[in-house]
Amino acid sequence: MASPLIKLNDGNSIPQVGLGVFQTPPDDTVRAVATALDAGYRHVDTASIYGNEAEVGEALVESGIARDDVFITTKLWNADQGYDSTLAAFDASLQRLGIDRLDLYLIHWPTPAKNTFVETFKAFAHLHDQGRISSIGGSNFEPEHLRILIDATGIVPAVNQVELNPRLQQEELREAHAQLGIATEAWAPLGQGALLDDPTVTAVADAYGKTPAQVLIRWHIQLGNIVIPKSVTPERIVSNFDVFDFELTEQDMSSISSLGDGTRLGPDPRTFN
Ligand SMILES: NC(=O)c1ccc[n+]([C@@H]2O[C@H](COP(=O)([O-])OP(=O)(O)OC[C@H]3O[C@@H](n4cnc5c(N)ncnc54)[C@H](OP(=O)(O)O)[C@@H]3O)[C@@H](O)[C@H]2O)c1
């Protein structure tokens, strides 16, 4: 079955479930992405800092699937922020990916102390105007960073990709996204594996005859999040996409949501530079 699509504020659509490749070693990336494409995924989330853009592109070519049928996201690394350096980094990413148009480009972190995310986003807007990027957005942006960006450029990012899972539910950000029309994309959707043996999650999974990962991915889908679980393990890649034939009840959604305790796995975006 195909992933549902989420409509973005620029008119484009993104498949709601994609494959993340953070910490997927380059040597494993072609196989992981090929497995995903074969299972029906049409969305891959990489970043220049992951060091596997070339392998993502290689898998895409080897799959024989038309370029326009697969949604590719990559991210601009912190050291490349700034107008001219962004244009150069974008060219390098595109060359590694072996494509001539990117679906979604994200500023990986706001790095507020550097104060360069506005000029970086202006370069994104320029590339968007040229038709070289279909959608532009941020990652790890807090509400105040979104407001600065929008006030300075008049452009509302299409997507903000943030750490989000039942432990860190990002209520304030999701509310800001809803008001601004920004799609919420969840990284570490499985808590980087840490949530998979939580007794609340395993109890719900047992009740549906599903895996804990499938139940967590459903929780994201039903909240309306774009979700990009990562795995290098073929059976997991396949089963993580087999999530479109069941629905969690309100009660089970609430029981998973009761796990919220604010645990953050990654750095704090307000201080990470
Ligand atoms: N924007 C950002 O700053 C940022 C930061 C981090 C991540 N991301 C993006 O978000 C994606 C997902 O986040 P993440 O990789 O940090 O964490 P995640 O998807 O929450 O968890 C990945 C971990 O869960 C394991 N796993 C996956 N499916 C499983 C299953 N069905 N059963 C058991 N274990 C399973 C994986 O193991 P195996 O691989 O060994 O199977 C891996 O250890 C990343 O790949 C990346 O694309 C973005």
Tab-separated table of C-alpha atoms and ligand atoms in Angstrom:
chain	number	residue	atom	x	y	z
A	1	MET	CA	0.000	0.000	0.000
A	2	ALA	CA	1.224	3.544	-0.690
A	3	SER	CA	1.869	6.102	2.035
A	4	PRO	CA	-0.739	8.831	2.478
A	5	LEU	CA	0.404	12.267	1.303
A	6	ILE	CA	0.602	15.435	3.378
A	7	LYS	CA	-0.175	18.642	1.530
A	8	LEU	CA	2.373	21.409	2.134
A	9	ASN	CA	1.692	25.151	2.295
A	10	ASP	CA	3.398	25.653	-1.092
A	11	GLY	CA	1.021	23.287	-2.873
A	12	ASN	CA	3.435	20.329	-3.004
A	13	SER	CA	2.743	16.985	-1.329
A	14	ILE	CA	5.080	14.789	0.715
A	15	PRO	CA	4.581	11.083	1.451
A	16	GLN	CA	3.769	10.948	5.164
A	17	VAL	CA	6.060	7.965	5.862
A	18	GLY	CA	9.656	7.995	4.629
A	19	LEU	CA	12.964	6.269	5.344
A	20	GLY	CA	15.509	8.099	7.519
A	21	VAL	CA	19.197	7.369	6.910
A	22	PHE	CA	20.937	9.120	9.827
A	23	GLN	CA	23.773	6.840	11.001
A	24	THR	CA	23.187	4.476	8.092
A	25	PRO	CA	26.759	3.746	7.000
A	26	PRO	CA	27.408	4.547	3.327
A	27	ASP	CA	28.152	0.865	2.679
A	28	ASP	CA	24.661	-0.100	3.889
A	29	THR	CA	22.765	2.823	2.378
A	30	VAL	CA	22.204	1.530	-1.161
A	31	ARG	CA	20.745	-1.717	0.177
A	32	ALA	CA	18.593	0.046	2.816
A	33	VAL	CA	17.156	2.548	0.340
A	34	ALA	CA	16.654	-0.157	-2.312
A	35	THR	CA	14.795	-2.311	0.223
A	36	ALA	CA	12.613	0.646	1.153
A	37	LEU	CA	11.797	1.574	-2.441
A	38	ASP	CA	10.983	-2.042	-3.164
A	39	ALA	CA	8.633	-2.111	-0.149
A	40	GLY	CA	6.768	0.945	-1.426
A	41	TYR	CA	8.498	3.884	0.303
A	42	ARG	CA	8.677	6.938	-1.969
A	43	HIS	CA	10.413	9.331	0.453
A	44	VAL	CA	14.006	9.324	1.753
A	45	ASP	CA	15.430	11.718	4.344
A	46	THR	CA	19.176	12.328	4.236
A	47	ALA	CA	21.543	15.227	5.034
A	48	SER	CA	24.950	16.333	3.842
A	49	ILE	CA	26.389	15.590	7.299
A	50	TYR	CA	25.200	11.950	7.103
A	51	GLY	CA	27.802	11.249	4.407
A	52	ASN	CA	25.478	9.026	2.377
A	53	GLU	CA	23.831	11.322	-0.180
A	54	ALA	CA	25.717	9.642	-3.048
A	55	GLU	CA	24.468	6.217	-1.983
A	56	VAL	CA	20.880	7.478	-1.708
A	57	GLY	CA	21.199	8.743	-5.291
A	58	GLU	CA	22.754	5.472	-6.414
A	59	ALA	CA	19.848	3.456	-4.977
A	60	LEU	CA	17.385	5.762	-6.691
A	61	VAL	CA	19.011	5.220	-10.092
A	62	GLU	CA	19.345	1.457	-9.577
A	63	SER	CA	15.662	1.178	-8.618
A	64	GLY	CA	14.575	2.314	-12.056
A	65	ILE	CA	11.778	4.326	-10.391
A	66	ALA	CA	11.166	7.673	-12.093
A	67	ARG	CA	12.949	10.534	-10.321
A	68	ASP	CA	9.723	12.479	-9.873
A	69	ASP	CA	8.067	9.554	-8.106
A	70	VAL	CA	10.462	9.666	-5.132
A	71	PHE	CA	10.553	12.526	-2.637
A	72	ILE	CA	14.131	13.361	-1.598
A	73	THR	CA	14.986	15.557	1.376
A	74	THR	CA	18.467	16.707	2.277
A	75	LYS	CA	19.766	19.270	4.760
A	76	LEU	CA	22.271	22.089	4.791
A	77	TRP	CA	24.896	21.568	7.494
A	78	ASN	CA	25.621	24.267	10.080
A	79	ALA	CA	29.106	25.111	8.780
A	80	ASP	CA	27.612	25.941	5.369
A	81	GLN	CA	25.130	28.562	6.576
A	82	GLY	CA	25.360	31.962	4.844
A	83	TYR	CA	24.108	33.064	1.416
A	84	ASP	CA	26.987	32.142	-0.920
A	85	SER	CA	28.095	29.130	1.069
A	86	THR	CA	24.536	27.784	0.937
A	87	LEU	CA	24.447	28.038	-2.861
A	88	ALA	CA	27.743	26.132	-3.058
A	89	ALA	CA	26.667	23.484	-0.524
A	90	PHE	CA	23.405	22.969	-2.392
A	91	ASP	CA	25.245	22.362	-5.668
A	92	ALA	CA	27.515	19.855	-3.924
A	93	SER	CA	24.559	17.987	-2.377
A	94	LEU	CA	22.734	17.823	-5.677
A	95	GLN	CA	25.845	16.549	-7.414
A	96	ARG	CA	26.329	13.827	-4.796
A	97	LEU	CA	22.663	12.846	-5.034
A	98	GLY	CA	22.938	12.792	-8.830
A	99	ILE	CA	19.717	14.758	-9.317
A	100	ASP	CA	18.991	18.174	-10.800
A	101	ARG	CA	16.050	19.135	-8.592
A	102	LEU	CA	15.552	18.562	-4.879
A	103	ASP	CA	12.135	18.011	-3.298
A	104	LEU	CA	12.855	19.472	0.141
A	105	TYR	CA	15.868	21.356	1.511
A	106	LEU	CA	16.071	21.981	5.248
A	107	ILE	CA	18.337	24.184	7.360
A	108	HIS	CA	19.601	21.402	9.620
A	109	TRP	CA	19.821	23.480	12.830
A	110	PRO	CA	19.013	27.154	13.433
A	111	THR	CA	22.353	27.688	15.275
A	112	PRO	CA	20.965	30.958	16.675
A	113	ALA	CA	24.285	32.236	18.046
A	114	LYS	CA	25.647	32.389	14.490
A	115	ASN	CA	22.689	34.511	13.396
A	116	THR	CA	22.923	33.322	9.780
A	117	PHE	CA	19.730	31.330	9.298
A	118	VAL	CA	17.880	34.268	7.687
A	119	GLU	CA	20.461	34.801	4.920
A	120	THR	CA	20.666	31.042	4.507
A	121	PHE	CA	16.912	30.882	3.985
A	122	LYS	CA	17.129	33.740	1.473
A	123	ALA	CA	19.485	31.557	-0.552
A	124	PHE	CA	16.970	28.702	-0.239
A	125	ALA	CA	14.254	31.051	-1.554
A	126	HIS	CA	16.466	31.976	-4.505
A	127	LEU	CA	17.005	28.294	-5.374
A	128	HIS	CA	13.277	27.705	-4.975
A	129	ASP	CA	12.529	30.595	-7.358
A	130	GLN	CA	14.909	29.016	-9.872
A	131	GLY	CA	12.937	25.762	-9.653
A	132	ARG	CA	15.900	23.819	-8.280
A	133	ILE	CA	14.170	23.049	-4.951
A	134	SER	CA	10.460	22.325	-4.760
A	135	SER	CA	9.981	22.991	-1.026
A	136	ILE	CA	12.079	24.726	1.621
A	137	GLY	CA	12.019	24.512	5.376
A	138	GLY	CA	13.817	24.226	8.664
A	139	SER	CA	14.825	21.577	11.107
A	140	ASN	CA	15.071	21.954	14.863
A	141	PHE	CA	13.584	25.454	14.668
A	142	GLU	CA	11.928	26.692	17.865
A	143	PRO	CA	8.891	29.012	17.624
A	144	GLU	CA	11.039	32.137	18.067
A	145	HIS	CA	13.336	31.075	15.206
A	146	LEU	CA	10.323	30.502	12.948
A	147	ARG	CA	8.985	33.962	13.748
A	148	ILE	CA	12.339	35.642	12.977
A	149	LEU	CA	12.576	33.732	9.693
A	150	ILE	CA	9.050	34.588	8.584
A	151	ASP	CA	9.297	38.249	9.628
A	152	ALA	CA	12.576	38.696	7.751
A	153	THR	CA	11.703	36.868	4.531
A	154	GLY	CA	7.912	36.872	4.295
A	155	ILE	CA	8.142	33.143	3.546
A	156	VAL	CA	6.590	30.493	5.764
A	157	PRO	CA	8.720	27.323	5.755
A	158	ALA	CA	6.844	24.339	4.332
A	159	VAL	CA	8.174	21.911	6.945
A	160	ASN	CA	9.907	21.958	10.323
A	161	GLN	CA	11.601	18.650	11.143
A	162	VAL	CA	12.024	18.285	14.896
A	163	GLU	CA	12.757	15.661	17.508
A	164	LEU	CA	9.312	14.274	18.319
A	165	ASN	CA	8.072	11.040	19.844
A	166	PRO	CA	5.765	10.052	22.710
A	167	ARG	CA	8.334	11.180	25.304
A	168	LEU	CA	8.969	14.577	23.673
A	169	GLN	CA	5.695	15.648	22.134
A	170	GLN	CA	6.582	19.248	21.250
A	171	GLU	CA	3.121	20.613	22.039
A	172	GLU	CA	4.177	24.271	21.818
A	173	LEU	CA	5.856	23.752	18.455
A	174	ARG	CA	2.992	21.729	17.009
A	175	GLU	CA	0.612	24.499	18.042
A	176	ALA	CA	2.837	27.116	16.368
A	177	HIS	CA	3.044	24.963	13.225
A	178	ALA	CA	-0.738	24.606	13.117
A	179	GLN	CA	-1.181	28.377	13.377
A	180	LEU	CA	1.447	29.112	10.737
A	181	GLY	CA	0.572	26.306	8.302
A	182	ILE	CA	3.898	24.470	8.696
A	183	ALA	CA	3.951	20.683	8.401
A	184	THR	CA	5.479	18.874	11.389
A	185	GLU	CA	8.057	16.207	10.601
A	186	ALA	CA	9.192	13.896	13.406
A	187	TRP	CA	12.800	12.781	13.793
A	188	ALA	CA	13.711	10.065	16.307
A	189	PRO	CA	10.095	8.914	15.883
A	190	LEU	CA	10.924	5.648	17.676
A	191	GLY	CA	13.000	7.414	20.324
A	192	GLN	CA	16.029	6.025	18.444
A	193	GLY	CA	14.867	2.584	19.529
A	194	ALA	CA	14.498	3.435	23.223
A	195	LEU	CA	10.690	3.401	23.159
A	196	LEU	CA	10.375	-0.024	21.569
A	197	ASP	CA	10.478	-2.008	24.800
A	198	ASP	CA	8.419	0.427	26.839
A	199	PRO	CA	5.672	-1.658	28.529
A	200	THR	CA	2.909	0.769	27.512
A	201	VAL	CA	3.980	0.555	23.876
A	202	THR	CA	4.436	-3.231	23.896
A	203	ALA	CA	0.999	-3.697	25.540
A	204	VAL	CA	-0.686	-1.709	22.750
A	205	ALA	CA	1.361	-3.558	20.125
A	206	ASP	CA	0.340	-6.951	21.564
A	207	ALA	CA	-3.329	-5.947	21.528
A	208	TYR	CA	-3.171	-5.252	17.773
A	209	GLY	CA	-0.789	-8.070	16.879
A	210	LYS	CA	1.641	-5.409	15.585
A	211	THR	CA	5.240	-4.545	16.430
A	212	PRO	CA	6.030	-1.711	18.855
A	213	ALA	CA	7.595	0.231	15.958
A	214	GLN	CA	4.422	-0.129	13.864
A	215	VAL	CA	2.315	1.156	16.739
A	216	LEU	CA	4.607	4.159	17.274
A	217	ILE	CA	4.580	4.974	13.550
A	218	ARG	CA	0.751	4.795	13.636
A	219	TRP	CA	0.727	7.185	16.602
A	220	HIS	CA	2.642	9.707	14.457
A	221	ILE	CA	0.454	9.139	11.396
A	222	GLN	CA	-2.723	9.694	13.391
A	223	LEU	CA	-1.306	12.909	14.901
A	224	GLY	CA	-0.664	14.152	11.364
A	225	ASN	CA	3.139	14.067	11.619
A	226	ILE	CA	5.406	13.274	8.700
A	227	VAL	CA	7.461	10.363	10.054
A	228	ILE	CA	10.831	9.024	8.891
A	229	PRO	CA	11.815	5.919	10.890
A	230	LYS	CA	15.382	4.786	10.273
A	231	SER	CA	16.508	1.202	9.955
A	232	VAL	CA	19.287	-0.665	8.189
A	233	THR	CA	17.576	-3.994	8.853
A	234	PRO	CA	15.586	-5.207	5.818
A	235	GLU	CA	12.737	-6.875	7.764
A	236	ARG	CA	12.329	-3.751	9.919
A	237	ILE	CA	12.368	-1.433	6.892
A	238	VAL	CA	9.581	-3.511	5.360
A	239	SER	CA	7.466	-3.861	8.514
A	240	ASN	CA	7.827	-0.150	9.417
A	241	PHE	CA	5.995	0.628	6.176
A	242	ASP	CA	3.279	-1.945	6.768
A	243	VAL	CA	1.206	0.454	8.863
A	244	PHE	CA	-1.701	1.465	6.674
A	245	ASP	CA	-4.172	-1.315	7.476
A	246	PHE	CA	-4.977	-0.611	11.118
A	247	GLU	CA	-5.918	2.327	13.320
A	248	LEU	CA	-5.249	3.019	16.991
A	249	THR	CA	-8.278	3.886	19.093
A	250	GLU	CA	-8.440	7.254	20.868
A	251	GLN	CA	-7.770	5.377	24.079
A	252	ASP	CA	-4.618	3.741	22.749
A	253	MET	CA	-3.434	7.060	21.294
A	254	SER	CA	-3.888	8.602	24.772
A	255	SER	CA	-2.177	5.746	26.496
A	256	ILE	CA	0.915	6.193	24.271
A	257	SER	CA	0.713	9.972	24.740
A	258	SER	CA	0.804	9.443	28.517
A	259	LEU	CA	4.529	8.661	28.091
A	260	GLY	CA	5.343	12.357	27.601
A	261	ASP	CA	8.089	13.347	30.034
A	262	GLY	CA	10.093	15.836	27.956
A	263	THR	CA	13.080	13.511	27.446
A	264	ARG	CA	15.280	14.959	24.709
A	265	LEU	CA	17.784	12.702	22.932
A	266	GLY	CA	19.461	15.318	20.759
A	267	PRO	CA	20.959	18.718	21.553
A	268	ASP	CA	18.887	21.734	22.575
A	269	PRO	CA	18.268	23.771	19.383
A	270	ARG	CA	18.422	27.019	21.370
A	271	THR	CA	22.062	26.451	22.316
A	272	PHE	CA	23.409	24.056	19.671
A	273	ASN	CA	25.761	25.832	17.319
B	1	LIG	N1	16.976	16.917	11.625
B	1	LIG	C1	17.699	16.363	12.546
B	1	LIG	O1	18.427	17.030	13.315
B	1	LIG	C2	17.669	14.883	12.698
B	1	LIG	C3	18.277	14.260	13.800
B	1	LIG	C4	18.208	12.876	13.914
B	1	LIG	C5	17.532	12.148	12.944
B	1	LIG	N2	16.961	12.763	11.863
B	1	LIG	C6	16.247	12.016	10.796
B	1	LIG	O2	15.216	11.230	11.396
B	1	LIG	C7	15.409	9.863	11.058
B	1	LIG	C8	14.885	8.963	12.172
B	1	LIG	O3	15.468	9.270	13.422
B	1	LIG	P1	16.602	8.394	14.114
B	1	LIG	O4	17.338	7.634	13.087
B	1	LIG	O5	17.406	9.286	14.979
B	1	LIG	O6	15.821	7.412	15.098
B	1	LIG	P2	14.559	6.408	15.019
B	1	LIG	O7	14.061	6.287	13.625
B	1	LIG	O8	13.633	6.841	16.084
B	1	LIG	O9	15.206	5.040	15.492
B	1	LIG	C9	16.147	4.331	14.741
B	1	LIG	C10	16.584	3.126	15.568
B	1	LIG	O10	15.478	2.244	15.763
B	1	LIG	C11	15.808	0.949	15.287
B	1	LIG	N3	14.624	0.398	14.645
B	1	LIG	C12	13.964	0.891	13.560
B	1	LIG	N4	12.896	0.134	13.261
B	1	LIG	C13	12.871	-0.864	14.164
B	1	LIG	C14	12.002	-1.978	14.370
B	1	LIG	N5	10.964	-2.181	13.573
B	1	LIG	N6	12.286	-2.827	15.398
B	1	LIG	C15	13.337	-2.611	16.206
B	1	LIG	N7	14.187	-1.568	16.068
B	1	LIG	C16	13.960	-0.706	15.051
B	1	LIG	C17	16.950	1.135	14.312
B	1	LIG	O11	17.777	-0.016	14.295
B	1	LIG	P3	18.457	-0.649	12.978
B	1	LIG	O12	18.817	0.469	12.056
B	1	LIG	O13	19.668	-1.349	13.543
B	1	LIG	O14	17.469	-1.615	12.383
B	1	LIG	C18	17.692	2.314	14.927
B	1	LIG	O15	18.528	1.881	15.972
B	1	LIG	C19	16.914	9.791	10.847
B	1	LIG	O16	17.347	8.611	10.200
B	1	LIG	C20	17.153	11.043	10.061
B	1	LIG	O17	16.767	10.887	8.694
B	1	LIG	C21	17.016	14.126	11.744
